[in-house]
mmCIF file with all atom_site columns, C-alpha atoms in Angstrom:
data_model
loop_
_atom_site.group_PDB
_atom_site.id
_atom_site.type_symbol
_atom_site.label_atom_id
_atom_site.label_alt_id
_atom_site.label_comp_id
_atom_site.label_asym_id
_atom_site.label_entity_id
_atom_site.label_seq_id
_atom_site.pdbx_PDB_ins_code
_atom_site.Cartn_x
_atom_site.Cartn_y
_atom_site.Cartn_z
_atom_site.occupancy
_atom_site.B_iso_or_equiv
_atom_site.pdbx_formal_charge
_atom_site.auth_seq_id
_atom_site.auth_comp_id
_atom_site.auth_asym_id
_atom_site.auth_atom_id
_atom_site.pdbx_PDB_model_num
ATOM 1  C CA . MET A 1 1  ? 91.680  100.876 92.225 1.00 0.00 ? 1  MET A CA 1
ATOM 2  C CA . LYS A 1 2  ? 91.922  99.096  95.562 1.00 0.00 ? 2  LYS A CA 1
ATOM 3  C CA . THR A 1 3  ? 93.278  95.786  94.314 1.00 0.00 ? 3  THR A CA 1
ATOM 4  C CA . ALA A 1 4  ? 93.853  94.248  90.921 1.00 0.00 ? 4  ALA A CA 1
ATOM 5  C CA . VAL A 1 5  ? 93.006  90.684  91.965 1.00 0.00 ? 5  VAL A CA 1
ATOM 6  C CA . ASP A 1 6  ? 89.537  89.399  92.858 1.00 0.00 ? 6  ASP A CA 1
ATOM 7  C CA . ALA A 1 7  ? 90.584  85.791  93.551 1.00 0.00 ? 7  ALA A CA 1
ATOM 8  C CA . ILE A 1 8  ? 93.842  83.855  93.952 1.00 0.00 ? 8  ILE A CA 1
ATOM 9  C CA . PHE A 1 9  ? 93.935  80.267  92.745 1.00 0.00 ? 9  PHE A CA 1
ATOM 10 C CA . ILE A 1 10 ? 96.706  77.638  92.701 1.00 0.00 ? 10 ILE A CA 1
ATOM 11 C CA . GLY A 1 11 ? 100.114 78.788  91.444 1.00 0.00 ? 11 GLY A CA 1
ATOM 12 C CA . ARG A 1 12 ? 99.980  81.926  89.307 1.00 0.00 ? 12 ARG A CA 1
ATOM 13 C CA . ASP A 1 13 ? 96.304  81.662  88.341 1.00 0.00 ? 13 ASP A CA 1
ATOM 14 C CA . ARG A 1 14 ? 94.314  84.779  89.250 1.00 0.00 ? 14 ARG A CA 1
ATOM 15 C CA . ARG A 1 15 ? 90.962  86.353  88.506 1.00 0.00 ? 15 ARG A CA 1
ATOM 16 C CA . TYR A 1 16 ? 91.630  90.045  87.900 1.00 0.00 ? 16 TYR A CA 1
ATOM 17 C CA . ASN A 1 17 ? 89.017  92.687  88.559 1.00 0.00 ? 17 ASN A CA 1
ATOM 18 C CA . ARG A 1 18 ? 87.166  94.236  85.637 1.00 0.00 ? 18 ARG A CA 1
ATOM 19 C CA . ARG A 1 19 ? 88.898  97.638  85.722 1.00 0.00 ? 19 ARG A CA 1
ATOM 20 C CA . PHE A 1 20 ? 92.366  96.107  85.862 1.00 0.00 ? 20 PHE A CA 1
ATOM 21 C CA . ALA A 1 21 ? 91.523  93.740  82.986 1.00 0.00 ? 21 ALA A CA 1
ATOM 22 C CA . GLN A 1 22 ? 90.251  96.701  80.922 1.00 0.00 ? 22 GLN A CA 1
ATOM 23 C CA . MET A 1 23 ? 93.449  98.644  81.591 1.00 0.00 ? 23 MET A CA 1
ATOM 24 C CA . CYS A 1 24 ? 95.588  95.656  80.567 1.00 0.00 ? 24 CYS A CA 1
ATOM 25 C CA . GLY A 1 25 ? 93.552  95.292  77.388 1.00 0.00 ? 25 GLY A CA 1
ATOM 26 C CA . HIS A 1 26 ? 93.892  98.987  76.591 1.00 0.00 ? 26 HIS A CA 1
ATOM 27 C CA . TYR A 1 27 ? 97.689  98.992  77.016 1.00 0.00 ? 27 TYR A CA 1
ATOM 28 C CA . LEU A 1 28 ? 98.110  95.485  75.525 1.00 0.00 ? 28 LEU A CA 1
ATOM 29 C CA . VAL A 1 29 ? 99.730  94.191  78.723 1.00 0.00 ? 29 VAL A CA 1
ATOM 30 C CA . GLU A 1 30 ? 99.539  90.577  79.851 1.00 0.00 ? 30 GLU A CA 1
ATOM 31 C CA . PRO A 1 31 ? 99.647  90.524  83.663 1.00 0.00 ? 31 PRO A CA 1
ATOM 32 C CA . GLU A 1 32 ? 101.859 87.926  85.316 1.00 0.00 ? 32 GLU A CA 1
ATOM 33 C CA . ALA A 1 33 ? 101.255 87.469  89.023 1.00 0.00 ? 33 ALA A CA 1
ATOM 34 C CA . CYS A 1 34 ? 103.835 86.408  91.571 1.00 0.00 ? 34 CYS A CA 1
ATOM 35 C CA . THR A 1 35 ? 103.194 83.182  93.415 1.00 0.00 ? 35 THR A CA 1
ATOM 36 C CA . PRO A 1 36 ? 101.954 83.525  97.002 1.00 0.00 ? 36 PRO A CA 1
ATOM 37 C CA . ALA A 1 37 ? 104.670 83.401  99.677 1.00 0.00 ? 37 ALA A CA 1
ATOM 38 C CA . SER A 1 38 ? 107.403 83.942  97.064 1.00 0.00 ? 38 SER A CA 1
ATOM 39 C CA . ARG A 1 39 ? 108.815 87.175  98.392 1.00 0.00 ? 39 ARG A CA 1
ATOM 40 C CA . TRP A 1 40 ? 111.861 87.089  96.120 1.00 0.00 ? 40 TRP A CA 1
ATOM 41 C CA . GLU A 1 41 ? 109.810 87.439  92.906 1.00 0.00 ? 41 GLU A CA 1
ATOM 42 C CA . LYS A 1 42 ? 108.612 90.977  93.612 1.00 0.00 ? 42 LYS A CA 1
ATOM 43 C CA . GLY A 1 43 ? 112.126 92.040  94.546 1.00 0.00 ? 43 GLY A CA 1
ATOM 44 C CA . GLN A 1 44 ? 113.576 90.643  91.329 1.00 0.00 ? 44 GLN A CA 1
ATOM 45 C CA . VAL A 1 45 ? 111.147 92.686  89.226 1.00 0.00 ? 45 VAL A CA 1
ATOM 46 C CA . GLU A 1 46 ? 111.797 95.857  91.214 1.00 0.00 ? 46 GLU A CA 1
ATOM 47 C CA . ASN A 1 47 ? 115.557 95.327  90.910 1.00 0.00 ? 47 ASN A CA 1
ATOM 48 C CA . GLN A 1 48 ? 115.246 94.991  87.122 1.00 0.00 ? 48 GLN A CA 1
ATOM 49 C CA . VAL A 1 49 ? 113.230 98.219  86.908 1.00 0.00 ? 49 VAL A CA 1
ATOM 50 C CA . GLY A 1 50 ? 115.874 99.970  89.005 1.00 0.00 ? 50 GLY A CA 1
ATOM 51 C CA . LEU A 1 51 ? 118.636 98.595  86.788 1.00 0.00 ? 51 LEU A CA 1
ATOM 52 C CA . VAL A 1 52 ? 116.966 99.943  83.633 1.00 0.00 ? 52 VAL A CA 1
ATOM 53 C CA . ARG A 1 53 ? 116.395 103.346 85.242 1.00 0.00 ? 53 ARG A CA 1
ATOM 54 C CA . GLU A 1 54 ? 119.997 103.563 86.406 1.00 0.00 ? 54 GLU A CA 1
ATOM 55 C CA . ARG A 1 55 ? 121.571 102.226 83.223 1.00 0.00 ? 55 ARG A CA 1
ATOM 56 C CA . PHE A 1 56 ? 119.488 104.088 80.645 1.00 0.00 ? 56 PHE A CA 1
ATOM 57 C CA . PHE A 1 57 ? 118.148 107.206 82.384 1.00 0.00 ? 57 PHE A CA 1
ATOM 58 C CA . THR A 1 58 ? 121.071 108.495 84.467 1.00 0.00 ? 58 THR A CA 1
ATOM 59 C CA . PRO A 1 59 ? 121.624 111.358 83.934 1.00 0.00 ? 59 PRO A CA 1
ATOM 60 C CA . ARG A 1 60 ? 118.055 112.325 83.072 1.00 0.00 ? 60 ARG A CA 1
ATOM 61 C CA . LEU A 1 61 ? 117.687 112.711 79.322 1.00 0.00 ? 61 LEU A CA 1
ATOM 62 C CA . ARG A 1 62 ? 115.382 114.954 77.313 1.00 0.00 ? 62 ARG A CA 1
ATOM 63 C CA . PHE A 1 63 ? 113.675 114.162 74.028 1.00 0.00 ? 63 PHE A CA 1
ATOM 64 C CA . LYS A 1 64 ? 111.643 116.374 71.704 1.00 0.00 ? 64 LYS A CA 1
ATOM 65 C CA . THR A 1 65 ? 108.931 113.785 71.119 1.00 0.00 ? 65 THR A CA 1
ATOM 66 C CA . LEU A 1 66 ? 107.693 110.559 72.648 1.00 0.00 ? 66 LEU A CA 1
ATOM 67 C CA . GLU A 1 67 ? 108.578 108.797 69.391 1.00 0.00 ? 67 GLU A CA 1
ATOM 68 C CA . ASP A 1 68 ? 112.206 109.945 69.764 1.00 0.00 ? 68 ASP A CA 1
ATOM 69 C CA . LEU A 1 69 ? 112.296 108.567 73.315 1.00 0.00 ? 69 LEU A CA 1
ATOM 70 C CA . ASN A 1 70 ? 110.716 105.252 72.297 1.00 0.00 ? 70 ASN A CA 1
ATOM 71 C CA . GLY A 1 71 ? 113.126 104.813 69.382 1.00 0.00 ? 71 GLY A CA 1
ATOM 72 C CA . TRP A 1 72 ? 116.161 105.621 71.528 1.00 0.00 ? 72 TRP A CA 1
ATOM 73 C CA . LEU A 1 73 ? 114.979 103.323 74.321 1.00 0.00 ? 73 LEU A CA 1
ATOM 74 C CA . ALA A 1 74 ? 114.280 100.435 71.927 1.00 0.00 ? 74 ALA A CA 1
ATOM 75 C CA . ASP A 1 75 ? 117.800 100.738 70.491 1.00 0.00 ? 75 ASP A CA 1
ATOM 76 C CA . LYS A 1 76 ? 119.362 100.823 73.980 1.00 0.00 ? 76 LYS A CA 1
ATOM 77 C CA . CYS A 1 77 ? 117.321 97.820  75.154 1.00 0.00 ? 77 CYS A CA 1
ATOM 78 C CA . VAL A 1 78 ? 118.248 95.777  72.078 1.00 0.00 ? 78 VAL A CA 1
ATOM 79 C CA . ALA A 1 79 ? 121.943 96.648  72.476 1.00 0.00 ? 79 ALA A CA 1
ATOM 80 C CA . TYR A 1 80 ? 121.821 95.713  76.170 1.00 0.00 ? 80 TYR A CA 1
ATOM 81 C CA . ALA A 1 81 ? 119.939 92.454  75.517 1.00 0.00 ? 81 ALA A CA 1
ATOM 82 C CA . LYS A 1 82 ? 122.464 91.359  72.887 1.00 0.00 ? 82 LYS A CA 1
ATOM 83 C CA . GLY A 1 83 ? 125.139 91.373  75.577 1.00 0.00 ? 83 GLY A CA 1
ATOM 84 C CA . LEU A 1 84 ? 123.174 89.156  77.975 1.00 0.00 ? 84 LEU A CA 1
ATOM 85 C CA . ALA A 1 85 ? 123.412 85.396  78.224 1.00 0.00 ? 85 ALA A CA 1
ATOM 86 C CA . ILE A 1 86 ? 120.123 83.519  78.359 1.00 0.00 ? 86 ILE A CA 1
ATOM 87 C CA . PRO A 1 87 ? 120.182 81.156  81.371 1.00 0.00 ? 87 PRO A CA 1
ATOM 88 C CA . ASN A 1 88 ? 120.060 77.448  80.484 1.00 0.00 ? 88 ASN A CA 1
ATOM 89 C CA . ARG A 1 89 ? 120.340 78.300  76.784 1.00 0.00 ? 89 ARG A CA 1
ATOM 90 C CA . ALA A 1 90 ? 123.940 79.319  76.133 1.00 0.00 ? 90 ALA A CA 1
ATOM 91 C CA . SER A 1 91 ? 123.538 78.890  72.372 1.00 0.00 ? 91 SER A CA 1
ATOM 92 C CA . ALA A 1 92 ? 120.422 81.093  72.166 1.00 0.00 ? 92 ALA A CA 1
ATOM 93 C CA . GLN A 1 93 ? 120.786 84.512  70.607 1.00 0.00 ? 93 GLN A CA 1
ATOM 94 C CA . PHE A 1 94 ? 118.710 87.629  71.002 1.00 0.00 ? 94 PHE A CA 1
ATOM 95 C CA . ARG A 1 95 ? 116.387 88.453  68.102 1.00 0.00 ? 95 ARG A CA 1
ATOM 96 C CA . ARG A 1 96 ? 114.403 91.627  67.707 1.00 0.00 ? 96 ARG A CA 1
ATOM 97 C CA . CYS A 1 97 ? 110.700 90.809  67.615 1.00 0.00 ? 97 CYS A CA 1
ATOM 98 C CA . SER A 1 98 ? 109.162 93.950  66.125 1.00 0.00 ? 98 SER A CA 1
#
């Protein structure tokens, strides 16, 4: 796939190409595009991915099944999220949404 976006509109509005839209539908992912000329947005996402990799997968762990991995990861993510403050909403609490 050369690019995921066919057209860029104002703000975060995009027209995604057919193959990318099919992939998002298959994996039940809602794409959220960065705004043009906002270099810091991409870096923030990459930093968060790096944080999760470092915090949860160092050292590299092994699991017998994918279900075991998913269960372990869900528990770790929930435990981590409970310790985070939500910006601008100090009274908000984390709730599991499964």
